[in-house]
XYZ file of C-alpha atoms in Angstrom:
386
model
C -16.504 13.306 -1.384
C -14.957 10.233 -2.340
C -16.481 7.021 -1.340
C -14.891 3.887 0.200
C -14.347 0.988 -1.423
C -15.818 -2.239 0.357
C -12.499 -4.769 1.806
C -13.686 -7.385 -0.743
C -11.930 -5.672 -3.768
C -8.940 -5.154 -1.978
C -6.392 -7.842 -3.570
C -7.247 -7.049 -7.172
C -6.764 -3.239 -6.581
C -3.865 -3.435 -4.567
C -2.335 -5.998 -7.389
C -3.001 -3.843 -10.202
C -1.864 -0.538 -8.676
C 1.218 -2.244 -7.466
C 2.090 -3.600 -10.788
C 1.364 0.086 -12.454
C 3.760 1.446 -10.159
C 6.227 -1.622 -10.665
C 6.464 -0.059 -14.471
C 6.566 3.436 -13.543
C 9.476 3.093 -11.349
C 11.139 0.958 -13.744
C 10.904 2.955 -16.531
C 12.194 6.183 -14.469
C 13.849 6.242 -11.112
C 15.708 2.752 -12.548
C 16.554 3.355 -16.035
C 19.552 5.916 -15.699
C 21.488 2.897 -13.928
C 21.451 0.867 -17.166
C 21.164 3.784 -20.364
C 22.519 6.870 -18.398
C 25.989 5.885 -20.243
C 24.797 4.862 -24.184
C 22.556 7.802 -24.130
C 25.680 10.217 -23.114
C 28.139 8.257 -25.566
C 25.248 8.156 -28.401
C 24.696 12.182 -27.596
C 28.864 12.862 -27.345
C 28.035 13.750 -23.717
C 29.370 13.306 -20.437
C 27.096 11.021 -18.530
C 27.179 13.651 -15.713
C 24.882 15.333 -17.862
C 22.288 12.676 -18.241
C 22.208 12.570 -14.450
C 21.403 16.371 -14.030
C 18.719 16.147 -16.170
C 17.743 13.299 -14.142
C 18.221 15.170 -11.119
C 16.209 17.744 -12.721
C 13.253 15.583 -12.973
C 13.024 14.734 -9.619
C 12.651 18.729 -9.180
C 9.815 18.927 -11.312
C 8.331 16.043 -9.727
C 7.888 17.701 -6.765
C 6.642 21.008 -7.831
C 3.728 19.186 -9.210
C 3.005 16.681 -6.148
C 1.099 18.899 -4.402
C -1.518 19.688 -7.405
C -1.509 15.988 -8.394
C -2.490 15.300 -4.273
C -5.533 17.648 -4.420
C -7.001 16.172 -7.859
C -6.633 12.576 -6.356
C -8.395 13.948 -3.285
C -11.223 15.747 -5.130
C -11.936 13.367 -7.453
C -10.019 10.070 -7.367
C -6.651 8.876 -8.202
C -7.847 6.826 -11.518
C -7.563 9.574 -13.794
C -4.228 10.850 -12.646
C -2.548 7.609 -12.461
C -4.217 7.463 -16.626
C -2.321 10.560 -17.081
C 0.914 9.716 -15.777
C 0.993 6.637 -18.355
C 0.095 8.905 -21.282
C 2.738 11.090 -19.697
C 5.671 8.881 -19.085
C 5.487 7.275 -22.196
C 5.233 10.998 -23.922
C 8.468 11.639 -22.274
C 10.228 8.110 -23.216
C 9.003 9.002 -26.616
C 11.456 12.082 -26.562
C 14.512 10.496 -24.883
C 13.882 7.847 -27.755
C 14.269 10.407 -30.307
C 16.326 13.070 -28.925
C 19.020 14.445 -31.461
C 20.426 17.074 -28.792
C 21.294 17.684 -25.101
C 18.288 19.923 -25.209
C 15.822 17.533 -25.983
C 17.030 15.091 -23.987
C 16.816 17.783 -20.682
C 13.295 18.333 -22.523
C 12.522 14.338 -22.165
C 13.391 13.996 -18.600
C 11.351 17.345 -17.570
C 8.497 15.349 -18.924
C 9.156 12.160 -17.077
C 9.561 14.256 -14.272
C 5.782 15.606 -14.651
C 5.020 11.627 -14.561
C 6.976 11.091 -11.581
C 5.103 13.652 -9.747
C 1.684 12.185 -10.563
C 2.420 8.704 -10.824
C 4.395 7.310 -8.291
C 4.422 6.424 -4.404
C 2.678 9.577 -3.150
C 0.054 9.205 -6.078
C -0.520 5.592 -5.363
C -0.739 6.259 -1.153
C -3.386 9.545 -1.952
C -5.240 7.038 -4.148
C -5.525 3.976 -1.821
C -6.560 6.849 0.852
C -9.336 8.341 -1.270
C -10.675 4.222 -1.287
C -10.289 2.923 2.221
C -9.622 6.263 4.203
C -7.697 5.486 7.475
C -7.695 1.600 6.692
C -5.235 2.246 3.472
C -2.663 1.352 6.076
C -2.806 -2.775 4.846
C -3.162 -1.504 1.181
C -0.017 0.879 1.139
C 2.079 -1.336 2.647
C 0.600 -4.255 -0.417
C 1.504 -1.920 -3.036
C 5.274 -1.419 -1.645
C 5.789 -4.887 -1.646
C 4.806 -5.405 -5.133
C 6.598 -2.494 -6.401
C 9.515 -2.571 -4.183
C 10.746 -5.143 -6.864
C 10.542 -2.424 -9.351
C 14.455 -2.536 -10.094
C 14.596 -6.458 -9.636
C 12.364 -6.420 -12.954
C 13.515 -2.788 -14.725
C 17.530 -3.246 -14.365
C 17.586 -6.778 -16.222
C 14.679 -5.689 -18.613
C 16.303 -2.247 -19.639
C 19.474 -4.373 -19.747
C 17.804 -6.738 -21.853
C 16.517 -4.253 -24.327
C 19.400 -2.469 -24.298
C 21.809 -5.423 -25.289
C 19.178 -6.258 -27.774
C 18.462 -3.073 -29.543
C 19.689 -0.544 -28.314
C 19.427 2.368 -25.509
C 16.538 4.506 -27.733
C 14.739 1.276 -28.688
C 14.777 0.386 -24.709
C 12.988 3.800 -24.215
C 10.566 3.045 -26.941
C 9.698 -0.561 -25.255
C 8.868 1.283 -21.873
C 6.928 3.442 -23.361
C 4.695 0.657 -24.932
C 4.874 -1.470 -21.587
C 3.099 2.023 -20.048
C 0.590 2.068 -23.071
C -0.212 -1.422 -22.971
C -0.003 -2.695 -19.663
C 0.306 0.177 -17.107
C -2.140 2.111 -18.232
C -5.138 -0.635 -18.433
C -4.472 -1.501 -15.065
C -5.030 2.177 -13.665
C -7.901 2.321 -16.105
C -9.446 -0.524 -13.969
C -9.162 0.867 -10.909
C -12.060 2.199 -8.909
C -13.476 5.535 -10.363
C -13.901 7.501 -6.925
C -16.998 8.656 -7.953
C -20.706 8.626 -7.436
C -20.839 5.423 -9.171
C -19.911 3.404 -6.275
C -22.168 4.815 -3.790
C -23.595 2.253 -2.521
C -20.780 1.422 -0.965
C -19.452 4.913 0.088
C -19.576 5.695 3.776
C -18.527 9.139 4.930
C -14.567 10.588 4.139
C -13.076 10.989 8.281
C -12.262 14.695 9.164
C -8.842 14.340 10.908
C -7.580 16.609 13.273
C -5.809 19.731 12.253
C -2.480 19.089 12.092
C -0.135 22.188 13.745
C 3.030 23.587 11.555
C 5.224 21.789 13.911
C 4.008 18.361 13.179
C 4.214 19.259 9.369
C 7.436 20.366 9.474
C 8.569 18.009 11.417
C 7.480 14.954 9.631
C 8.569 16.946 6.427
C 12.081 17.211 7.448
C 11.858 13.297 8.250
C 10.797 12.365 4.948
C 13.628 14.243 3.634
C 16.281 13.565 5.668
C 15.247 9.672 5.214
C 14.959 10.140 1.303
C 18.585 11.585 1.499
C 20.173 9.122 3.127
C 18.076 6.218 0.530
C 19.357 8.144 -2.428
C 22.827 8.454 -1.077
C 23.284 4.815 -0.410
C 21.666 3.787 -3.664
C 24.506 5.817 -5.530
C 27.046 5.130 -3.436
C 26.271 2.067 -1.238
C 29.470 -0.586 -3.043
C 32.178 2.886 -3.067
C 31.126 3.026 0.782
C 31.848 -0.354 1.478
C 34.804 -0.734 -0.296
C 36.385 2.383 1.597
C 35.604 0.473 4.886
C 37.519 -2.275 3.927
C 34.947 -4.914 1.942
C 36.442 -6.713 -1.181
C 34.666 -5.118 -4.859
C 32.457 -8.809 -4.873
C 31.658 -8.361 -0.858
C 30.470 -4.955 -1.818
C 28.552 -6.025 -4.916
C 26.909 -9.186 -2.653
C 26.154 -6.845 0.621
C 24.372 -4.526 -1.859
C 22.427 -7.112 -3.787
C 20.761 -7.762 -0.165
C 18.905 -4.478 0.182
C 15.942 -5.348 -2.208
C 15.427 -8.695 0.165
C 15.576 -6.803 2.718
C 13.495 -4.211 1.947
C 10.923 -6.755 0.813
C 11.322 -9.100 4.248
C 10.675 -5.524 6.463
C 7.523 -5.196 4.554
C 6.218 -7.796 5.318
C 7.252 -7.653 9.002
C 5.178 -4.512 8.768
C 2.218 -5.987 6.983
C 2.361 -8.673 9.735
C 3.518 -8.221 13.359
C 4.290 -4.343 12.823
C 0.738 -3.477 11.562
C -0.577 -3.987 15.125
C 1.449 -1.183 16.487
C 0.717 2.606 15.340
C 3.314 3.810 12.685
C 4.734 5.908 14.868
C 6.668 2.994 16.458
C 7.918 1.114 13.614
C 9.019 4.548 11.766
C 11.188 5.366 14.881
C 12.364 1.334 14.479
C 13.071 1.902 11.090
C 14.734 5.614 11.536
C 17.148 3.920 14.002
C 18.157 1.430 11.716
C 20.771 3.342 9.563
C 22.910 4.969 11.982
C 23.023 1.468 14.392
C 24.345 -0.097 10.639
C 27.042 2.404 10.757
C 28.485 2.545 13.588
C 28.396 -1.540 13.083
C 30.701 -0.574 9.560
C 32.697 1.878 11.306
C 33.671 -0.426 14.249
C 34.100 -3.607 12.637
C 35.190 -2.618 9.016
C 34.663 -4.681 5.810
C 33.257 -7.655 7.848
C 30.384 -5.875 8.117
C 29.426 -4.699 5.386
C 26.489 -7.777 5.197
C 24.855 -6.438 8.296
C 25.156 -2.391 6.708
C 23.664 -3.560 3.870
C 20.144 -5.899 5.577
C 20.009 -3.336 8.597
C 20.067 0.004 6.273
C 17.570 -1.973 3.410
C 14.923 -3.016 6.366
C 14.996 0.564 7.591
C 14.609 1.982 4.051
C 11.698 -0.465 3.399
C 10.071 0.418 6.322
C 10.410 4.088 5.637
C 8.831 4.248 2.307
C 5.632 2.192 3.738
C 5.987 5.166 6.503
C 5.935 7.721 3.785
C 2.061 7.273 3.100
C 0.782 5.295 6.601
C 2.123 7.802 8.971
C 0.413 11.137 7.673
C -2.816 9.308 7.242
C -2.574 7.994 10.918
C -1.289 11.142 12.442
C -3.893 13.561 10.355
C -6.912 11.087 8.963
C -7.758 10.818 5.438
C -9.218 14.464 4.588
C -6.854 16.473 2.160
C -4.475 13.668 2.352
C -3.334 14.002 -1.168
C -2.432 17.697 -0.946
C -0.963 17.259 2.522
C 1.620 14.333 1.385
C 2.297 16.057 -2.163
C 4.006 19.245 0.108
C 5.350 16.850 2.457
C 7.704 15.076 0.060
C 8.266 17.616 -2.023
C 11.555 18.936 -0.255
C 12.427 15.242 0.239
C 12.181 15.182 -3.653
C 14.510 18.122 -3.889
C 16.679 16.251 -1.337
C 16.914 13.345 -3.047
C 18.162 14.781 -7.133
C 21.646 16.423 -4.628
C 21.882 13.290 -2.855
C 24.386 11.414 -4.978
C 26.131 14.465 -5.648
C 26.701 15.756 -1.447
C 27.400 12.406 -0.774
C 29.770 11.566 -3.246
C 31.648 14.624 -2.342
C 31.431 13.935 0.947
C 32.928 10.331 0.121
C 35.503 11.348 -1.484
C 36.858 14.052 0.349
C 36.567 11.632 4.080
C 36.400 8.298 2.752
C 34.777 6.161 4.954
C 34.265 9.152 7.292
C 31.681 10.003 5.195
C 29.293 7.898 6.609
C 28.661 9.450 9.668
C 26.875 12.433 7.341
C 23.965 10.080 6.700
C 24.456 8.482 10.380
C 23.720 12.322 11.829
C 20.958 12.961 9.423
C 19.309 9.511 10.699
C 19.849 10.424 14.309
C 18.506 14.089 13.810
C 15.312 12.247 12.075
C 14.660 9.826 14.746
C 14.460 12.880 17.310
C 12.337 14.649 15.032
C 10.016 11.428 15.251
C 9.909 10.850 19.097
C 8.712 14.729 18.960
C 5.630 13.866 17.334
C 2.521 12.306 19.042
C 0.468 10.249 17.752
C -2.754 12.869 17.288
């Protein structure tokens, strides 16, 4: 059983775990943007296959959420959130070095293993395993900290990059892990019997049926989808609807402040409402933005990009509030490990469907991800909220 953590200690935990997860994002989910290219030129590669490897890591990441969800609910997420430092940087280490395509695939599988135990659904299982049903306030703390995750990677890779070079950049994340990551995890709350004083008993929450799983499993990956899609492909989208290359550049540089500015909605007003309502909000949000960009063109490309970034930053809070509302805190690890891992799988052919997709219908495209969105808000208003 792991005991709860009294509200006074909240700040400090949620401020260190967000900033360990601010460097693990950085360091992975961020870094092909900026060294995807010198690591394909260095390695007389196309960059294509820097991104399938880094497809491939978001495949291995979810085979192992699952296992990483049950350790953080039998025994605390400290440890695991240790070992996805030690990880990460072991896999850093070997893009750093890599001589050959093969050790570079070999590099990303093992930033992939970090990925599974280190990032969002880590984080959510281990704020759980402290406050049980009241993680709610801390989940959505932690997603505004390390929603800026690419505000500080892109121009920090960029800088390291410019400065020494793509395998020195790799070598400098894998110190930041070493040196500042991991001491932060290793501060965080053991989940053990050392804290018993302050434990009160883990809440049993009902049995959740198949349908509920599968439906709130086939939201989380349709929403993942449509994230990853526009992330690849958001200024190529906007320029095929008419929006100038610098329109398309600004429009997309709003998603991160919008993102942010939902969060906080949802650690404010939102919060007082059960998830349920402000996931269905945010599931809404990307198919209203396109039919705005399909009826009025390039002009709105500005209200695509805030409508589709509050949606998204909604959703990801979602990701960890709304199983622990809908099925209480027992075996919430395990159960959110299987529920994003097809949204993982989802998410490495994003980029690739999508770009297709683009393309082959131009601006057309966009009513792939506008379908998706609509089919995941109906799965939504088919749950209840017990």
């Amino acid at each position: 059983m792991i005991p709860r953590l009294s509200p006074a200690r909240r700040a400090p935990v949620v401020a260190a775990l967000g900033s360990s997860l601010t460097v693990s994002w950085a360091s992975s989910y961020y870094i092909p943007a900026v060294l995807a290219v010198p690591m394909a030129e260095d390695l007389s590669l196309s960059p294509v296959w820097v991104f399938g490897a880094f497809s491939m890591a978001m495949v291995v990441s979810a085979m192992v959420g699952p296992w990483a969800g049950a350790r953080i609910d039998g025994f605390g997420g400290r440890g695991v959130l240790m070992l996805s430092n030690l990880v990460f940087a072991a896999g850093l280490g070997l893009l750093a070095v890599a001589p050959s395509s093969l050790v570079l695939f070999a590099g990303w599988a093992v930033i992939g293993l970090g990925m599974g135990i280190g990032l969002y659904e880590a984080g959510f299982a281990t704020l759980a395993g402290i406050y049980g049903k009241e993680a709610r306030g801390p989940i959505t703390g932690i997603t505004l900290i390390a929603g800026f995750a690419s505000t500080v990677g892109w121009p920090l890779s960029g800088l390291m990059l410019a400065t020494w070079g793509w395998r020195e950049a790799c070598i400098g994340w894998a110190l930041i892990h070493l040196t500042v990551a991991l001491p932060l995890n290793a501060w965080l709350p053991k989940g053990t019997r050392t804290l018993a004083a302050e434990a009160t008993p883990v809440e049993e929450g009902p049995l959740p049926s198949r349908l509920a799983l599968w439906l709130l499993a086939f939201v989380f990956a349709a929403t993942w989808f449509n994230s990853t899609a526009m992330a690849a492909h958001l200024p190529g989208l906007l320029q095929a609807a008419g929006a100038s290359t610098a329109v398309a550049i600004a429009a997309g540089a709003l998603i991160g402040p919008a993102q942010v500015a939902a969060r906080v909605l949802e650690f404010g007003l939102l919060r007082r409402f059960h998830p349920l309502v402000s996931t269905r909000v945010a599931a809404a949000a990307h198919p209203v933005a396109a039919v705005a960009l399909v009826s009025f063109g390039g002009p709105a490309a500005y209200a695509f990009a805030l409508l589709h970034g509050a949606g998204n930053g909604i959703l990801t809070i979602a990701k960890g509030t709304l199983p622990l509302a809908l099925f209480g805190a027992a075996g919430y690890g395990r159960r959110i490990g299987w529920l994003n891992a097809p949204a993982r799988i989802l998410q490495a052919a994003a980029p690739l469907i999508f770009g297709a997709a683009l393309t082959a219908w131009g601006l057309s495209a966009i009513w792939l991800t506008a379908g998706i969105g609509i089919a995941s808000f109906i799965a939504l208003l088919a749950l209840r909220r017990t």
